[in-house]
Coordinates of C-alpha atoms and ligand atoms in Angstrom, one line a residue:
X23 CA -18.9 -11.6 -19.4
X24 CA -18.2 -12.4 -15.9
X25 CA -20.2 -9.9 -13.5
X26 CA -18.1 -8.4 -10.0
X27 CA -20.8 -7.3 -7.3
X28 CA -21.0 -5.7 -4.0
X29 CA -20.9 -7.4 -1.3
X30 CA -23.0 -5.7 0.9
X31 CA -24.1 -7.3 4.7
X32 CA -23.4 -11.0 3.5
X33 CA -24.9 -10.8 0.4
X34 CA -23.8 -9.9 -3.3
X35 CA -25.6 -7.8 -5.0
X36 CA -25.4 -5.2 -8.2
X37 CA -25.9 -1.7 -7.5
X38 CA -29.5 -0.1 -6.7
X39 CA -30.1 1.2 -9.7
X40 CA -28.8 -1.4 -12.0
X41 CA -26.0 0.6 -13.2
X42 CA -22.2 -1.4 -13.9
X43 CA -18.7 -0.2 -15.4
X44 CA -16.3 -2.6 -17.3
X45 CA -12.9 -3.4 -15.9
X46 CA -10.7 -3.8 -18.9
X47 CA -7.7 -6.0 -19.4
X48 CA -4.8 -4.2 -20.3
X49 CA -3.2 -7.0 -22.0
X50 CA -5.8 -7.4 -24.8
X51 CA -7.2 -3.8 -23.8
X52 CA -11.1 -5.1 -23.9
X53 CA -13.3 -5.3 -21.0
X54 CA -12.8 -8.8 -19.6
X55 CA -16.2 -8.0 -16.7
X56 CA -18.8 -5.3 -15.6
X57 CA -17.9 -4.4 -12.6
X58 CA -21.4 -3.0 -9.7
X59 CA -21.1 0.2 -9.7
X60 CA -21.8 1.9 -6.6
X61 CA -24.0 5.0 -6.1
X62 CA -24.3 7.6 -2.9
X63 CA -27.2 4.9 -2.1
X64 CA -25.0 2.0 -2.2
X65 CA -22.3 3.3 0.4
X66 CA -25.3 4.5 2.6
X67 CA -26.2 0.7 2.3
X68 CA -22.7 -0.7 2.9
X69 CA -22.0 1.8 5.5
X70 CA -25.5 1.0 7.0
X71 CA -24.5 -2.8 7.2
X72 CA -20.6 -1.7 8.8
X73 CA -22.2 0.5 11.7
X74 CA -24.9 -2.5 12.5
X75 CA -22.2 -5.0 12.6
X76 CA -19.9 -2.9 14.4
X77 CA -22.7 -1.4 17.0
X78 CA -24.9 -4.8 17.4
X79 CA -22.9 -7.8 15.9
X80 CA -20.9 -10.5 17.5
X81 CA -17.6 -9.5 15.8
X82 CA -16.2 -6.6 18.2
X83 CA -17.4 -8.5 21.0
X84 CA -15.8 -11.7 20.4
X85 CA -12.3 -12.3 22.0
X86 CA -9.2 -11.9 20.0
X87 CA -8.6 -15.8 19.9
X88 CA -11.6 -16.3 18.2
X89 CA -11.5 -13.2 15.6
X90 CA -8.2 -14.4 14.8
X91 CA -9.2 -18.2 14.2
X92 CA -11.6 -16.5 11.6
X93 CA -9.0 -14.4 10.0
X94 CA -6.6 -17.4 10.3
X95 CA -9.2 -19.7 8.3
X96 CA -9.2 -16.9 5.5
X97 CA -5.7 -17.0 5.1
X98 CA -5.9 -20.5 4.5
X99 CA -8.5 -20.2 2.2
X100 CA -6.6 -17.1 0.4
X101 CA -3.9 -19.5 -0.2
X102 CA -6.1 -22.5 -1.5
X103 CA -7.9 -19.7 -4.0
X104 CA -4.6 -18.8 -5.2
X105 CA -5.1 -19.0 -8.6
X106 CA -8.6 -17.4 -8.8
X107 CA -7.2 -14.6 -7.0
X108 CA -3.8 -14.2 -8.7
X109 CA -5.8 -14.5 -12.0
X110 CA -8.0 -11.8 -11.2
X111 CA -5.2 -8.9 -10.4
X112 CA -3.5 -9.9 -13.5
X113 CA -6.8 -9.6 -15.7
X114 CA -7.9 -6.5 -14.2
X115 CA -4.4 -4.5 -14.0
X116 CA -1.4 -6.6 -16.0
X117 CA 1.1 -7.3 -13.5
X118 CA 2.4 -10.5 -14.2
X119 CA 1.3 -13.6 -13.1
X120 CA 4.5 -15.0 -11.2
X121 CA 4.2 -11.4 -8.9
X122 CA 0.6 -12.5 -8.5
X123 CA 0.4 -16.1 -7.6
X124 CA 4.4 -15.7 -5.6
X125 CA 4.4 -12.8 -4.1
X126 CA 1.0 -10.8 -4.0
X127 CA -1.4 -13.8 -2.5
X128 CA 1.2 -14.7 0.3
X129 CA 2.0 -11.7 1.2
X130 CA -2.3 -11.0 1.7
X131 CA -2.4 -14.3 3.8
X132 CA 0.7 -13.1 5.8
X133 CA -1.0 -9.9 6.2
X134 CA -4.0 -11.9 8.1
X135 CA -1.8 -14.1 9.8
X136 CA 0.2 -11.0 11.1
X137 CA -2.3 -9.1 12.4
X138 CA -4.3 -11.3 13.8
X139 CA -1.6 -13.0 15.9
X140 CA -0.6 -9.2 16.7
X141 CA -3.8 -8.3 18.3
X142 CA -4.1 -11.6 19.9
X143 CA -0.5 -11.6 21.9
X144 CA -0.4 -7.4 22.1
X145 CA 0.0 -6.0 25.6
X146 CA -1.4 -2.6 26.9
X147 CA 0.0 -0.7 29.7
X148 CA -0.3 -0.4 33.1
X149 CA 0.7 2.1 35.2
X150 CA 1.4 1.8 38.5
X151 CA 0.9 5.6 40.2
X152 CA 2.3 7.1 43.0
X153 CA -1.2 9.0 44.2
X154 CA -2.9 6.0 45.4
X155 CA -3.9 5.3 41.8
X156 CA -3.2 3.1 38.4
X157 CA -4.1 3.3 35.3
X158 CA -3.9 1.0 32.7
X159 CA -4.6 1.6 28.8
X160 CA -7.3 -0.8 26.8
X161 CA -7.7 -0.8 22.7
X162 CA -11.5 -1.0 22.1
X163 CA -12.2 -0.9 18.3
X164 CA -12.5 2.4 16.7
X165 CA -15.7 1.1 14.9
X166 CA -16.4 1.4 10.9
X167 CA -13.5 1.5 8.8
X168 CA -13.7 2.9 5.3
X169 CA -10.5 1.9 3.3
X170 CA -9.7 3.0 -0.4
X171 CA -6.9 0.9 -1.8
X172 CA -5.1 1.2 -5.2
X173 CA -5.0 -0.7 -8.4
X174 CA -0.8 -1.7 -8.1
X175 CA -1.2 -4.2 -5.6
X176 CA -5.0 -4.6 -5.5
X177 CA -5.2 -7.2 -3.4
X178 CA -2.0 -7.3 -0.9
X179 CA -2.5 -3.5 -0.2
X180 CA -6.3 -3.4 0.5
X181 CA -5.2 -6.8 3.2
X182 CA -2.5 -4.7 4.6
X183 CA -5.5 -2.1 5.8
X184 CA -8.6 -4.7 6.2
X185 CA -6.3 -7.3 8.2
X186 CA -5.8 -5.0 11.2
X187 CA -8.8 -3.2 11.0
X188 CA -10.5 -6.3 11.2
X189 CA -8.2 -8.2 14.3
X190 CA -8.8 -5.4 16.4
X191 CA -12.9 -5.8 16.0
X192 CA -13.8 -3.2 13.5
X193 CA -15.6 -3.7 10.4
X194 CA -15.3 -2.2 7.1
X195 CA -16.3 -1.0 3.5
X196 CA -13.8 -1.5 1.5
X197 CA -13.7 0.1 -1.7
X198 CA -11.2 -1.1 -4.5
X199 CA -9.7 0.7 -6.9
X200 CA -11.9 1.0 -10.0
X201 CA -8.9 -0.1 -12.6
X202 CA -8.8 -3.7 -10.0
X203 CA -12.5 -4.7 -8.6
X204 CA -12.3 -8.7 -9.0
X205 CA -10.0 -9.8 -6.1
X206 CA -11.4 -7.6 -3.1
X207 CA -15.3 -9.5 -4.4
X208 CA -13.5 -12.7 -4.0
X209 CA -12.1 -12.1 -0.9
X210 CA -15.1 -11.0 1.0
X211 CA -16.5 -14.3 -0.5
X212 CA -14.3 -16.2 0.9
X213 CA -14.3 -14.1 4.7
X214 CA -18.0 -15.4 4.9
X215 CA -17.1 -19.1 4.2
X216 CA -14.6 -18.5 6.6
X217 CA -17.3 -17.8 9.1
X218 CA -17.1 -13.9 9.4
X219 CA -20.3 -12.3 10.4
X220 CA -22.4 -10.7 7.5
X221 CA -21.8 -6.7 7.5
X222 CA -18.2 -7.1 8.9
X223 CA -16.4 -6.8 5.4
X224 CA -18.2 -5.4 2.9
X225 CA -17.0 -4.6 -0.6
X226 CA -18.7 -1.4 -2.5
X227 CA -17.5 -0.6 -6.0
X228 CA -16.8 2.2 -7.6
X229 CA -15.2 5.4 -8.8
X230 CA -14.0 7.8 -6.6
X231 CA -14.8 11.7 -7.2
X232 CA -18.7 12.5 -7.0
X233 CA -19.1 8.1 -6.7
X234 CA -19.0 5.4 -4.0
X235 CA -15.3 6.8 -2.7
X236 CA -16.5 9.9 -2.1
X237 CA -19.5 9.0 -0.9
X238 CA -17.6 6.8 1.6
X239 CA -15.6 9.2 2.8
X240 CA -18.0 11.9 3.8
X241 CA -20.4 9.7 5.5
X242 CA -20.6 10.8 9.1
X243 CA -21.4 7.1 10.7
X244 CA -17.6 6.2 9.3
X245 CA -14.9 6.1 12.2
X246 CA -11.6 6.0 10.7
X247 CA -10.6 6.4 6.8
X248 CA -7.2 4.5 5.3
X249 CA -6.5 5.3 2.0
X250 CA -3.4 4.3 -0.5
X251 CA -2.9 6.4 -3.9
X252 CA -2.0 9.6 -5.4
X253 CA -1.3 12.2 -3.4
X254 CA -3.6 15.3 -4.7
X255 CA -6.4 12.4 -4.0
X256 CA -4.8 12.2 -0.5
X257 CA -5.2 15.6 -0.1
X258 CA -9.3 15.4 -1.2
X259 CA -9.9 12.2 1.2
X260 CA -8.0 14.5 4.1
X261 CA -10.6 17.5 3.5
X262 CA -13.5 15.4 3.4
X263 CA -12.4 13.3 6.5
X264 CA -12.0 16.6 8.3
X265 CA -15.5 17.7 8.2
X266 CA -16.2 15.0 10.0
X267 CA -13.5 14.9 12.5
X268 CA -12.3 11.6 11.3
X269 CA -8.7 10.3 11.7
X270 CA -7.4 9.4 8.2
X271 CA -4.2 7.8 7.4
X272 CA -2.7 8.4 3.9
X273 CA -0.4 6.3 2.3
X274 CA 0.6 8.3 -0.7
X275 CA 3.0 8.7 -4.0
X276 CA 6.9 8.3 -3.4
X277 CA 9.9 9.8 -5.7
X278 CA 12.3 6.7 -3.9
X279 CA 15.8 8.0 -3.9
X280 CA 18.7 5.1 -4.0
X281 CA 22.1 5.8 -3.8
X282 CA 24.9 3.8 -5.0
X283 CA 28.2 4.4 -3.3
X284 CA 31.7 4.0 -5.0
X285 CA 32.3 1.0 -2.3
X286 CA 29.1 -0.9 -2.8
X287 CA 28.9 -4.3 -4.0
X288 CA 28.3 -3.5 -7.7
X289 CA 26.3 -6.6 -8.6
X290 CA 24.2 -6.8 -5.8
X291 CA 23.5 -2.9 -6.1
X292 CA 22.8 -4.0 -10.0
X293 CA 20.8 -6.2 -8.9
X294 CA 18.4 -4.8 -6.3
X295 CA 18.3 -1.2 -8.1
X296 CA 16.6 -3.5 -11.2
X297 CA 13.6 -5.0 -9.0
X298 CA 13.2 -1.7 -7.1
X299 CA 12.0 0.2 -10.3
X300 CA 11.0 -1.8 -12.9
X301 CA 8.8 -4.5 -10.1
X302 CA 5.6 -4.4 -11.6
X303 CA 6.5 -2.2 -14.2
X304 CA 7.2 0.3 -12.1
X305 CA 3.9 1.1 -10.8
X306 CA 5.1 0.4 -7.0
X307 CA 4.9 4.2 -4.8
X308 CA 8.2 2.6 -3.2
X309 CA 10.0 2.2 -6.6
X310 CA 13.4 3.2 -6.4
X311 CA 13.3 5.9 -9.7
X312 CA 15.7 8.0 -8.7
X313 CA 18.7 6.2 -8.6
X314 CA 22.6 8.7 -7.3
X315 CA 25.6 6.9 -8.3
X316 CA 29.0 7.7 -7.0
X317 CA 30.9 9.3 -10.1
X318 CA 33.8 7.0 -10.3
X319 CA 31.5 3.8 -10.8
X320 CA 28.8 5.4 -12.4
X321 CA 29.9 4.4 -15.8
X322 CA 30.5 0.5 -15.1
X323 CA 26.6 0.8 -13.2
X324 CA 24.7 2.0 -16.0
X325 CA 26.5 -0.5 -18.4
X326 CA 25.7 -3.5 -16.1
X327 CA 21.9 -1.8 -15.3
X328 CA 21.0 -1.5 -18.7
X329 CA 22.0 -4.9 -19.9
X330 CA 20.2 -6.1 -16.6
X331 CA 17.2 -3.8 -17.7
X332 CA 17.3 -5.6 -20.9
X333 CA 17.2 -8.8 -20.2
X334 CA 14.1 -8.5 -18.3
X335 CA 11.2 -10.4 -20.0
X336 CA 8.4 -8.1 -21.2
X337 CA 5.0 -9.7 -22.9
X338 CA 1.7 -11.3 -22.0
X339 CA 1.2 -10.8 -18.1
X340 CA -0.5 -14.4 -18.0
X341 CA 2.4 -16.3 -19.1
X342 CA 4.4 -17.3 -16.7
X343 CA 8.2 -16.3 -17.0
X344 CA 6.8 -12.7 -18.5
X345 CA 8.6 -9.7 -15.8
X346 CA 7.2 -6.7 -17.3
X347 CA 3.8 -6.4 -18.0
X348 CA 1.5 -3.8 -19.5
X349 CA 0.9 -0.7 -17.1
X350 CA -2.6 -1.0 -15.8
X351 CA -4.4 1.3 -17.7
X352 CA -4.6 3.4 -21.0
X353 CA -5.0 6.7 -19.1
X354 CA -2.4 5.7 -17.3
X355 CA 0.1 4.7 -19.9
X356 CA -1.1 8.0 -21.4
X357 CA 0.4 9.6 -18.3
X358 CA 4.1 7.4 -18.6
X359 CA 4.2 8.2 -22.4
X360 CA 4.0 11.9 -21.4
X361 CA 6.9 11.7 -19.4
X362 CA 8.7 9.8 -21.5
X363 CA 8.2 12.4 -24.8
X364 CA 9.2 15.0 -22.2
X365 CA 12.7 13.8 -21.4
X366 CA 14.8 15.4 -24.1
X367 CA 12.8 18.3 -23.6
X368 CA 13.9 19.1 -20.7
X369 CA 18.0 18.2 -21.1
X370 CA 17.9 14.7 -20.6
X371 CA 18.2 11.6 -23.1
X372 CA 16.8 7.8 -22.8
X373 CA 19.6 5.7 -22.5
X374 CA 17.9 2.7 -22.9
X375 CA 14.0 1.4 -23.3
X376 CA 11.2 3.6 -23.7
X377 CA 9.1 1.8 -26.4
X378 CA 6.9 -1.2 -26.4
X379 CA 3.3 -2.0 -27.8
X380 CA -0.3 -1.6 -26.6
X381 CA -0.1 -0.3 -22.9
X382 CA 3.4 -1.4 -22.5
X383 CA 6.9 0.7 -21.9
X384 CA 9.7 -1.3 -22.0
X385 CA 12.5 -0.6 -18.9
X386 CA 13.5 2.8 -19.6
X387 CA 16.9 4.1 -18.3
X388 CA 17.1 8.4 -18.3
X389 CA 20.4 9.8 -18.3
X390 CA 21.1 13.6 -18.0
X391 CA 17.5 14.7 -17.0
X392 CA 18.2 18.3 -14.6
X393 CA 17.2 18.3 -11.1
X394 CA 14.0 20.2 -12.0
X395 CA 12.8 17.8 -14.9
X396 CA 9.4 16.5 -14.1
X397 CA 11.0 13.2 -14.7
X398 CA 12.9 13.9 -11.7
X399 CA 10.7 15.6 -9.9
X400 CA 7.4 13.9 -10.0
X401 CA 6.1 9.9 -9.9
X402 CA 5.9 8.8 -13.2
X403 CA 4.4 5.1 -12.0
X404 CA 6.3 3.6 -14.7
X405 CA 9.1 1.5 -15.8
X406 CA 11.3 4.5 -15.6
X407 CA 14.3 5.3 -14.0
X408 CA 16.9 8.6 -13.5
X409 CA 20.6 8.4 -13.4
X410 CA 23.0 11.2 -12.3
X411 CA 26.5 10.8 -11.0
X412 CA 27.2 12.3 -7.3
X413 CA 30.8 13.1 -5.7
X414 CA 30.4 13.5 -2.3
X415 CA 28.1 11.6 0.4
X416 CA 26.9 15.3 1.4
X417 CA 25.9 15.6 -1.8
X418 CA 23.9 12.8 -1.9
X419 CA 21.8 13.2 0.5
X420 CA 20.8 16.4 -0.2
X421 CA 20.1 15.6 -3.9
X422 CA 18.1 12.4 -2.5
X423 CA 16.2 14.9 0.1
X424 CA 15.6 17.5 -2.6
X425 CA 12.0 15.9 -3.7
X426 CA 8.4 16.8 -2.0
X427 CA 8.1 13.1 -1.2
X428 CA 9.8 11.4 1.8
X429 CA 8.2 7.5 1.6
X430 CA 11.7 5.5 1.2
X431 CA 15.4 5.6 0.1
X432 CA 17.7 2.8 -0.7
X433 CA 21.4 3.0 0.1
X434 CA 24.7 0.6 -1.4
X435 CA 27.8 1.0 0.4
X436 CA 29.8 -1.6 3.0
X437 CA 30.7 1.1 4.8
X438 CA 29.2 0.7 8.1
X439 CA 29.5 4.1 9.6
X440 CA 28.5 5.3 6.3
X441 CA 25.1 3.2 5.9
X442 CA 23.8 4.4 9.1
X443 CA 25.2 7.7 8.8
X444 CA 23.2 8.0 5.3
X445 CA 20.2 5.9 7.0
X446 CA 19.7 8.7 9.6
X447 CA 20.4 12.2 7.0
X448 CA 17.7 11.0 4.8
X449 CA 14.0 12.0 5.4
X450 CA 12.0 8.7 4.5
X451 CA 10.0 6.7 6.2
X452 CA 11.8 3.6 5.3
X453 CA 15.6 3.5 4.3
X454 CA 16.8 0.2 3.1
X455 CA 20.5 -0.4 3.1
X456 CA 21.9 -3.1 0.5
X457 CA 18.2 -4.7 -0.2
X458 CA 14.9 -3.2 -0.8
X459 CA 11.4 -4.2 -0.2
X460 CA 12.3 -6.2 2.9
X461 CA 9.3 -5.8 5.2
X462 CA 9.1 -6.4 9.3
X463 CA 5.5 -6.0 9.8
X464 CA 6.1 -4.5 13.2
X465 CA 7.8 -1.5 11.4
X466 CA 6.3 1.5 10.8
X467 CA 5.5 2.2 7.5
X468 CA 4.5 5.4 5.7
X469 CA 5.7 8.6 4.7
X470 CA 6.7 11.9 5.4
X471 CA 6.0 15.0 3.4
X472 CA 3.4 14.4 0.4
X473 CA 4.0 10.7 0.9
X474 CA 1.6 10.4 3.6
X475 CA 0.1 11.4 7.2
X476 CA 0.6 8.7 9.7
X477 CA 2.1 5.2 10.1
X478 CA 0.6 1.7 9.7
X479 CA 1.8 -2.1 10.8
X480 CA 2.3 -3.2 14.3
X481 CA 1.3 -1.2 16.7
X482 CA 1.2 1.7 14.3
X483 CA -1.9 -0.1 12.9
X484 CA -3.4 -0.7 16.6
X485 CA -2.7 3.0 17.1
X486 CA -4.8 4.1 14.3
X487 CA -7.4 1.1 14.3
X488 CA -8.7 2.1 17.9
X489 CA -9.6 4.3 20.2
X490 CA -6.9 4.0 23.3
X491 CA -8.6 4.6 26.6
X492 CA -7.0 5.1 29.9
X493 CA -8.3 3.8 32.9
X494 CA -7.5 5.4 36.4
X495 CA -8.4 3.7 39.8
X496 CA -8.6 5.0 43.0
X497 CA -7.1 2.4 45.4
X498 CA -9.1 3.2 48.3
X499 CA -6.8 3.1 51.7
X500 CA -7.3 0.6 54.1
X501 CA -11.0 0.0 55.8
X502 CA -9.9 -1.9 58.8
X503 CA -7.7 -4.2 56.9
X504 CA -4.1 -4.5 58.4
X505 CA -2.5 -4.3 54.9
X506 CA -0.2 -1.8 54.2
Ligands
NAI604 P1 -6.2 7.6 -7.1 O1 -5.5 8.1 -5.9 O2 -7.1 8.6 -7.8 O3 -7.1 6.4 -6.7 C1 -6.9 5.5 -5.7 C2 -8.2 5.1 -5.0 O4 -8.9 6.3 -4.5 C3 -9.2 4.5 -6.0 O5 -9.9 3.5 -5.3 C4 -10.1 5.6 -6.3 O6 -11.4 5.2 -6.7 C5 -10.2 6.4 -5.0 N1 -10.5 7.8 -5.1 C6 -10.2 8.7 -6.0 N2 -10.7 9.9 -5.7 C7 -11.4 9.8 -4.6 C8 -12.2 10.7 -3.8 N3 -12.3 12.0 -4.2 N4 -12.8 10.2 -2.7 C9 -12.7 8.9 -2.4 N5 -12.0 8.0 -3.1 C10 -11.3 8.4 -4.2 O7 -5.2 7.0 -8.1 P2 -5.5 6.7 -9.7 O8 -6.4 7.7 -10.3 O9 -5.9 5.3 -9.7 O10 -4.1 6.8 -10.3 C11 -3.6 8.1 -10.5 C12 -2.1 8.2 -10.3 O11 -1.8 8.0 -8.9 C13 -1.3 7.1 -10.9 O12 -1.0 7.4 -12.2 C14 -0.1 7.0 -10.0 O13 0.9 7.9 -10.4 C15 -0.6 7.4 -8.7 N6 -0.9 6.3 -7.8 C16 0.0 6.1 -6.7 C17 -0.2 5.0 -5.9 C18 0.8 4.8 -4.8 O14 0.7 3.8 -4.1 N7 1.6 5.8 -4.5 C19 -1.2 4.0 -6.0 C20 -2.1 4.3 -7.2 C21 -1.9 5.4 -8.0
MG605 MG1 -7.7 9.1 -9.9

């Protein structure tokens, strides 16, 4: 069985004391490899190697052109390990290979790209002052950057915090989600041979409570934390990171509210309602699982989404064509099925979906399901999706605001006055109108409410990824100069 190690100040390695987990695939539900697992000892080691590279290596000292060239050549080779790395998401967590190899491996080598360009062309401030003064702001790297990323998009999320950490000169432990070692191994491979300093990206494996991610995350010599998951794990990481005085920025669970106006563009609402919830099965914190539809089309929408919903291809993960894969775990399809057996118990009825074999659900449309059903009310992280019927845009929003989450909303109408009147009523960090998923790098993303503390891409992720420092000079008066 393949073996997934650390990769720990240039080098790969198995934990200290020997000790390994298996990473199972959920397709055929057997361990596929035995993963390192990290003890307290091995983050004080990985941690050790970050704060050595960060304090006394080249890489924070190098200029942004040449940082970036390095984070440029790793995008490249990202892209020429496509397979390998597509291949080892799909093993480790089921989504299907097409996501993988089309969308989740460009989208990490965009990630580089991005930031890297970003930190290269960024300007800072300068401020010319009245007093006889200016100041002018500089972005020194915070230093070590610990960053806990989830199993849904194991690769493209842990780039999306490792790419600008790393362009504006920190380095980092990254520790992957247990449920989706392989790819983050590969990648720190592949960093080295793309000429990045041993220590600078390290990889430490793991679970998280009383393991390496909680050993990360209360280690004092660690400078920033950036974590994606659940958000009562948010809430953990937030405590720990305040002992230390440590910013933190959580990217957390979402409840995505999308709201289908009477005036919409059926078919394209159809259409973009279907990959907003059931995209990799689901287990996306932006899926779009609570989908409002304006009562006098509500009928002809659910007829049109469930035959969409139907058509989709569910099956093996690793054969291309396949759009709905197993969800990435058994706990975790323990934790859908729940949800799903609750449904009529709480007034509500499946319309459509809600079976499947082995770790799979099938695209599950919920009709009927109250306001305070847990379906409603909490993210399932599944192939599941609500439908009630609204009358009025005031009603909409509130119904789409009524939720302890606030990461995104979706909105159908081709009513201008009405898309941005929606846009602006609704709390969520991002509100798409008549698409979803779109991303501007140079946007802030993240959430409000339990979906998150703080904002990341652009200069949100410069923000958070240094320490801004002001510098005032005096401009001393003249000293026999004639210049005035
Ligand atoms: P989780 O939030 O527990 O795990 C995410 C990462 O945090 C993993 O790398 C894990 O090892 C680490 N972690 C967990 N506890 C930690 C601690 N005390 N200190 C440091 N690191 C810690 O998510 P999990 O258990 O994988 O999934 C649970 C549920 O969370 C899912 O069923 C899903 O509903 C939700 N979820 C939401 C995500 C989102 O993007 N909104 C992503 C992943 C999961
Ligand atoms: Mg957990």
């Amino acid at each position: 069985m393949m073996f997934v190690p650390h990769v720990i100040d240039g080098v790969e390695q198995e934990s200290s004391d020997g000790a390994s987990f298996p990473s199972v695939d959920p397709a055929t539900r057997a361990p596929h490899a035995s993963v390192a697992l990290g003890s307290a000892a091995d983050a004080d080691r990985a941690v050790d190697a970050a704060r050595r590279a960060s304090d006394e290596g080249p890489w924070p000292r190098m200029g942004f052109a040449e940082r970036g060239a390095v984070l440029h050549r790793l995008a490249d080779l990202v892209v020429a390990h496509t397979d390998e790395l597509a291949l080892a998401d799909t093993t480790d967590m089921g989504k299907p290979i097409d996501d993988a190899r089309g969308k989740d491996v460009p989208r990490t080598a965009q990630n580089l790209r991005f930031f890297a360009d970003h930190a290269r062309l960024a300007h800072g401030d300068v401020l010319p002052m009245d007093t006889g003064h200016h100041a002018y702001s500089r972005f020194p790297p915070a230093g070590v950057v610990a960053a806990i990323a989830p199993w849904n998009f194991p690769l493209m999320l842990a780039s999306w915090k490792v790419a600008p950490a790393l362009a504006w000169g920190n380095t980092v432990v990254l520790k992957p989600a247990e449920d989706s070692p392989t790819s983050a191994t590969v990648v720190a491979r592949l960093a080295l041979e793309a000429g990045m300093p041993p220590g600078v990206l390290n990889v430490l494996h793991g679970y998280g409570p009383d393991s390496a991610g909680a050993a990360l995350t209360d280690d004092p010599r660690v400078d920033r934390i950036t974590f994606t998951g659940e958000s009562a794990t948010g809430r953990v990481i937030s405590a720990a990171a305040a002992r230390n005085l440590v910013p933190v920025s959580l990217e957390l669970g979402g409840k995505g509210a999308n709201l289908v106006f009477d005036d919409a563009d059926l078919a394209g609402a159809v259409d973009w309602s279907i990959k907003a919830v059931f995209t990799n099965a689901g287990q996306v914190c932006l899926a779009g699982s609570r989908l409002y539809v304006q009562r006098g089309v509500c009928e002809e929408f659910v007829e049109r989404f469930v035959a969409a919903a139907g058509a989709l291809v569910v099956g093996d993960p690793k054969v291309t064509g396949t759009q709905i894969g197993p969800l990435a775990s058994e706990a975790h399809h323990a934790k859908v099925r729940g949800y799903l057996d609750g449904v009529e118990r709480s007034g509500g009825k499946i319309r459509a979906g809600g079976e499947g074999e082995g770790w799979t659900v099938t695209p599950t449309v919920v009709l009927d399901a109250p306001p305070d059903a847990p379906v409603q009310r909490e993210e399932v992280f599944g192939p599941v999706v609500t439908v009630t019927p609204f009358d009025t845009e005031a009603e909409a929003v509130r119904a789409a605001d009524d939720t302890r989450y606030g990461l995104n909303a979706m909105v159908f109408t081709e009513n201008l006055s009405r898309a941005h009147r929606v846009a602006g009523a609704l709390r969520a960090g991002t509100v798409w109108v008549n698409c979803f998923f779109v991303r501007d790098l140079r946007a802030p993303f993240g959430g409000m409410g339990d979906s998150g503390v703080g904002r990341e891409g652009g200069d949100f992720s410069r923000e958070f990824f240094t320490e801004p420092q002001a510098v005032v000079m005096a401009i001393r008066p003249d000293d026999g100069s004639d210049v005035r």
